């Protein structure tokens, strides 16, 4: 991921195996990381059980919030693909009890269709 993409809030894909090891204290014994994306210091993790949002806070990033969203709590979602002049793709997720969707931007190199496929597979199977 380039510095410009990071500053613009765009995400890049991480290796699932690396995230699985890194998140060993958060992830349950029967949980598997399928996909993970990084936006500057924050991480967007899809497991077979839930969506985990890791928010690094403060100047040093030592304080971290882990937001766990069970797939059954996601009511709907949408994707917007990158265009010719708009170089980023966007994912919006609506969570039950919240009227405002969670929004994440992904750089053009990220396959937004693969991201929505992972989300759809997990939501439809839960």
PDB file of C-alpha atoms in Angstrom:
ATOM      1  CA  UNK A   1       0.000   0.000   0.000  1.00  0.00           C
ATOM      2  CA  UNK A   2       1.392   3.374  -0.964  1.00  0.00           C
ATOM      3  CA  UNK A   3       1.520   6.312   1.420  1.00  0.00           C
ATOM      4  CA  UNK A   4      -0.997   8.172  -0.753  1.00  0.00           C
ATOM      5  CA  UNK A   5      -3.500   5.305  -0.512  1.00  0.00           C
ATOM      6  CA  UNK A   6      -3.006   5.222   3.255  1.00  0.00           C
ATOM      7  CA  UNK A   7      -3.623   8.943   3.588  1.00  0.00           C
ATOM      8  CA  UNK A   8      -6.734   8.690   1.422  1.00  0.00           C
ATOM      9  CA  UNK A   9      -8.127   5.944   3.712  1.00  0.00           C
ATOM     10  CA  UNK A  10      -7.917   3.212   1.098  1.00  0.00           C
ATOM     11  CA  UNK A  11      -7.395  -0.372   2.157  1.00  0.00           C
ATOM     12  CA  UNK A  12      -4.999  -3.054   0.981  1.00  0.00           C
ATOM     13  CA  UNK A  13      -5.282  -6.820   1.465  1.00  0.00           C
ATOM     14  CA  UNK A  14      -3.207  -8.648   4.114  1.00  0.00           C
ATOM     15  CA  UNK A  15      -2.218 -12.317   4.240  1.00  0.00           C
ATOM     16  CA  UNK A  16      -4.874 -14.235   6.183  1.00  0.00           C
ATOM     17  CA  UNK A  17      -2.300 -16.581   7.765  1.00  0.00           C
ATOM     18  CA  UNK A  18      -0.321 -13.651   9.186  1.00  0.00           C
ATOM     19  CA  UNK A  19      -3.445 -12.045  10.643  1.00  0.00           C
ATOM     20  CA  UNK A  20      -4.531 -15.406  12.116  1.00  0.00           C
ATOM     21  CA  UNK A  21      -1.260 -15.564  14.086  1.00  0.00           C
ATOM     22  CA  UNK A  22      -1.325 -11.897  15.047  1.00  0.00           C
ATOM     23  CA  UNK A  23      -4.924 -12.116  16.335  1.00  0.00           C
ATOM     24  CA  UNK A  24      -4.461 -15.358  18.295  1.00  0.00           C
ATOM     25  CA  UNK A  25      -5.627 -13.742  21.562  1.00  0.00           C
ATOM     26  CA  UNK A  26      -8.826 -12.400  19.975  1.00  0.00           C
ATOM     27  CA  UNK A  27      -9.828 -15.235  17.660  1.00  0.00           C
ATOM     28  CA  UNK A  28     -11.498 -18.346  19.073  1.00  0.00           C
ATOM     29  CA  UNK A  29     -10.076 -21.852  18.627  1.00  0.00           C
ATOM     30  CA  UNK A  30     -12.598 -22.759  15.891  1.00  0.00           C
ATOM     31  CA  UNK A  31     -12.397 -19.414  14.101  1.00  0.00           C
ATOM     32  CA  UNK A  32     -10.474 -18.890  10.856  1.00  0.00           C
ATOM     33  CA  UNK A  33      -9.422 -15.619   9.230  1.00  0.00           C
ATOM     34  CA  UNK A  34     -10.627 -15.650   5.625  1.00  0.00           C
ATOM     35  CA  UNK A  35      -9.619 -12.153   4.521  1.00  0.00           C
ATOM     36  CA  UNK A  36      -8.127  -9.028   6.104  1.00  0.00           C
ATOM     37  CA  UNK A  37      -7.637  -5.474   4.900  1.00  0.00           C
ATOM     38  CA  UNK A  38      -5.570  -2.642   6.364  1.00  0.00           C
ATOM     39  CA  UNK A  39      -6.393   1.080   6.305  1.00  0.00           C
ATOM     40  CA  UNK A  40      -3.400   3.032   7.668  1.00  0.00           C
ATOM     41  CA  UNK A  41      -3.197   1.535  11.213  1.00  0.00           C
ATOM     42  CA  UNK A  42      -6.648  -0.055  11.347  1.00  0.00           C
ATOM     43  CA  UNK A  43      -7.572  -3.576  10.216  1.00  0.00           C
ATOM     44  CA  UNK A  44     -10.811  -4.990   8.789  1.00  0.00           C
ATOM     45  CA  UNK A  45     -10.910  -8.781   9.402  1.00  0.00           C
ATOM     46  CA  UNK A  46     -13.384 -11.339   8.010  1.00  0.00           C
ATOM     47  CA  UNK A  47     -13.423 -14.649   9.872  1.00  0.00           C
ATOM     48  CA  UNK A  48     -15.723 -17.614   9.383  1.00  0.00           C
ATOM     49  CA  UNK A  49     -17.745 -16.398  12.431  1.00  0.00           C
ATOM     50  CA  UNK A  50     -17.695 -12.585  12.463  1.00  0.00           C
ATOM     51  CA  UNK A  51     -16.295  -9.329  11.205  1.00  0.00           C
ATOM     52  CA  UNK A  52     -13.619  -7.811  13.475  1.00  0.00           C
ATOM     53  CA  UNK A  53     -12.642  -4.157  13.171  1.00  0.00           C
ATOM     54  CA  UNK A  54      -9.332  -3.289  14.818  1.00  0.00           C
ATOM     55  CA  UNK A  55      -9.000   0.426  15.551  1.00  0.00           C
ATOM     56  CA  UNK A  56      -5.541   1.620  16.633  1.00  0.00           C
ATOM     57  CA  UNK A  57      -5.977   4.803  18.682  1.00  0.00           C
ATOM     58  CA  UNK A  58      -3.775   7.661  19.834  1.00  0.00           C
ATOM     59  CA  UNK A  59      -0.422   8.907  18.610  1.00  0.00           C
ATOM     60  CA  UNK A  60       1.448   5.692  19.414  1.00  0.00           C
ATOM     61  CA  UNK A  61      -1.308   3.268  18.445  1.00  0.00           C
ATOM     62  CA  UNK A  62      -0.820   1.288  21.671  1.00  0.00           C
ATOM     63  CA  UNK A  63      -4.472   1.687  22.657  1.00  0.00           C
ATOM     64  CA  UNK A  64      -6.592  -0.607  20.478  1.00  0.00           C
ATOM     65  CA  UNK A  65     -10.327  -1.159  20.141  1.00  0.00           C
ATOM     66  CA  UNK A  66     -11.594  -4.502  18.794  1.00  0.00           C
ATOM     67  CA  UNK A  67     -15.154  -4.261  17.454  1.00  0.00           C
ATOM     68  CA  UNK A  68     -16.739  -7.658  16.867  1.00  0.00           C
ATOM     69  CA  UNK A  69     -19.763  -7.809  14.569  1.00  0.00           C
ATOM     70  CA  UNK A  70     -21.474 -11.198  14.254  1.00  0.00           C
ATOM     71  CA  UNK A  71     -22.576 -11.780  10.668  1.00  0.00           C
ATOM     72  CA  UNK A  72     -26.175 -12.282  11.843  1.00  0.00           C
ATOM     73  CA  UNK A  73     -26.199  -8.618  12.993  1.00  0.00           C
ATOM     74  CA  UNK A  74     -25.497  -7.335   9.482  1.00  0.00           C
ATOM     75  CA  UNK A  75     -28.824  -6.415   7.905  1.00  0.00           C
ATOM     76  CA  UNK A  76     -27.598  -5.439   4.436  1.00  0.00           C
ATOM     77  CA  UNK A  77     -24.546  -4.186   2.572  1.00  0.00           C
ATOM     78  CA  UNK A  78     -23.530  -2.579  -0.691  1.00  0.00           C
ATOM     79  CA  UNK A  79     -20.421  -2.164  -2.791  1.00  0.00           C
ATOM     80  CA  UNK A  80     -19.449   0.632  -5.132  1.00  0.00           C
ATOM     81  CA  UNK A  81     -16.782  -0.199  -7.679  1.00  0.00           C
ATOM     82  CA  UNK A  82     -13.917   2.075  -8.640  1.00  0.00           C
ATOM     83  CA  UNK A  83     -14.441   4.207 -11.710  1.00  0.00           C
ATOM     84  CA  UNK A  84     -12.245   6.007 -14.202  1.00  0.00           C
ATOM     85  CA  UNK A  85     -11.862   9.177 -12.139  1.00  0.00           C
ATOM     86  CA  UNK A  86     -12.967   7.826  -8.763  1.00  0.00           C
ATOM     87  CA  UNK A  87     -10.087   5.455  -8.047  1.00  0.00           C
ATOM     88  CA  UNK A  88     -11.439   3.819  -4.907  1.00  0.00           C
ATOM     89  CA  UNK A  89     -14.132   1.239  -4.261  1.00  0.00           C
ATOM     90  CA  UNK A  90     -16.405   1.398  -1.238  1.00  0.00           C
ATOM     91  CA  UNK A  91     -18.127  -1.097   1.033  1.00  0.00           C
ATOM     92  CA  UNK A  92     -21.106  -0.060   3.189  1.00  0.00           C
ATOM     93  CA  UNK A  93     -22.442  -2.328   5.917  1.00  0.00           C
ATOM     94  CA  UNK A  94     -25.650  -1.724   7.867  1.00  0.00           C
ATOM     95  CA  UNK A  95     -25.718  -3.246  11.346  1.00  0.00           C
ATOM     96  CA  UNK A  96     -29.002  -3.884  13.187  1.00  0.00           C
ATOM     97  CA  UNK A  97     -29.730  -1.060  15.612  1.00  0.00           C
ATOM     98  CA  UNK A  98     -27.677   1.493  13.630  1.00  0.00           C
ATOM     99  CA  UNK A  99     -29.197   3.716  10.952  1.00  0.00           C
ATOM    100  CA  UNK A 100     -25.828   4.886   9.621  1.00  0.00           C
ATOM    101  CA  UNK A 101     -23.781   2.311   7.681  1.00  0.00           C
ATOM    102  CA  UNK A 102     -20.205   1.414   8.431  1.00  0.00           C
ATOM    103  CA  UNK A 103     -18.155   2.573   5.423  1.00  0.00           C
ATOM    104  CA  UNK A 104     -14.723   1.442   4.243  1.00  0.00           C
ATOM    105  CA  UNK A 105     -12.818   2.481   1.128  1.00  0.00           C
ATOM    106  CA  UNK A 106     -10.618   0.102  -0.813  1.00  0.00           C
ATOM    107  CA  UNK A 107      -7.970   0.961  -3.382  1.00  0.00           C
ATOM    108  CA  UNK A 108      -8.473   0.022  -7.015  1.00  0.00           C
ATOM    109  CA  UNK A 109      -6.054  -2.913  -6.684  1.00  0.00           C
ATOM    110  CA  UNK A 110      -8.346  -4.612  -4.141  1.00  0.00           C
ATOM    111  CA  UNK A 111     -10.958  -6.883  -5.690  1.00  0.00           C
ATOM    112  CA  UNK A 112     -14.140  -5.398  -4.173  1.00  0.00           C
ATOM    113  CA  UNK A 113     -16.143  -8.288  -5.654  1.00  0.00           C
ATOM    114  CA  UNK A 114     -14.060 -10.751  -3.618  1.00  0.00           C
ATOM    115  CA  UNK A 115     -14.699  -8.666  -0.480  1.00  0.00           C
ATOM    116  CA  UNK A 116     -18.461  -8.705  -1.017  1.00  0.00           C
ATOM    117  CA  UNK A 117     -18.358 -12.427  -1.859  1.00  0.00           C
ATOM    118  CA  UNK A 118     -16.705 -13.202   1.511  1.00  0.00           C
ATOM    119  CA  UNK A 119     -19.256 -11.059   3.301  1.00  0.00           C
ATOM    120  CA  UNK A 120     -22.193 -12.574   1.371  1.00  0.00           C
ATOM    121  CA  UNK A 121     -21.022 -16.148   1.947  1.00  0.00           C
ATOM    122  CA  UNK A 122     -20.741 -15.550   5.680  1.00  0.00           C
ATOM    123  CA  UNK A 123     -24.020 -13.668   6.045  1.00  0.00           C
ATOM    124  CA  UNK A 124     -25.999 -16.148   3.966  1.00  0.00           C
ATOM    125  CA  UNK A 125     -24.597 -19.166   5.830  1.00  0.00           C
ATOM    126  CA  UNK A 126     -25.255 -17.778   9.330  1.00  0.00           C
TER     127      UNK A 126
END
